[in-house]
Every structure is written in structure tokens, then in C-alpha cells.
Amino acid sequence: MTLRERRSAKDKPRSSVNSMRLKKSCTRSTSRPPRTEAEGSG
């Protein structure tokens, strides 16, 4: 394997994990505020 192939192989899983983390963080941040507001008003 060449250095480029190794780098690409290492970067692929990292990018996928980062994207999943970003998606989870985004969903959490967007889902939390409305819940807290509803609880406070309720």
C-alpha cells in the first residue's frame, strides 16, 4: 500500500465518525431547546 492509500483509508473512518458525531450533536442541540421551553411553560 502507498502512503496515499494508507492516509485515505485512515481518513475515511475518521470522517465518517466525525460526521456521525456532528449529526448527533446537531440533533441533540436542536431537540433540547424546544423540550426545555415546553417543560418551563408547562
XYZ file of C-alpha atoms in Angstrom:
42
model
C 0.000 0.000 0.000
C 1.188 3.516 -0.721
C 1.238 6.323 1.800
C -1.673 7.967 -0.010
C -3.774 4.804 0.204
C -2.968 4.435 3.892
C -3.884 8.060 4.565
C -7.146 7.773 2.645
C -8.018 4.538 4.458
C -7.322 6.188 7.824
C -9.187 9.364 6.920
C -12.319 7.556 5.732
C -13.326 6.082 9.131
C -12.391 9.312 10.895
C -14.508 11.436 8.575
C -17.466 9.066 8.945
C -17.174 9.111 12.745
C -16.843 12.899 12.744
C -19.905 13.262 10.535
C -21.897 10.949 12.815
C -20.793 12.936 15.874
C -21.727 16.205 14.181
C -25.136 14.815 13.229
C -25.752 13.569 16.776
C -24.641 16.874 18.303
C -26.846 18.823 15.875
C -29.904 16.668 16.581
C -29.294 16.879 20.317
C -28.821 20.654 20.308
C -31.921 21.180 18.151
C -34.075 18.739 20.128
C -33.086 20.007 23.593
C -34.181 23.702 23.452
C -37.855 23.035 22.492
C -38.085 20.377 25.200
C -36.759 22.717 27.897
C -39.080 25.522 26.717
C -42.091 23.193 26.726
C -41.217 21.956 30.216
C -40.733 25.503 31.510
C -44.022 26.745 30.043
C -45.886 23.580 31.038
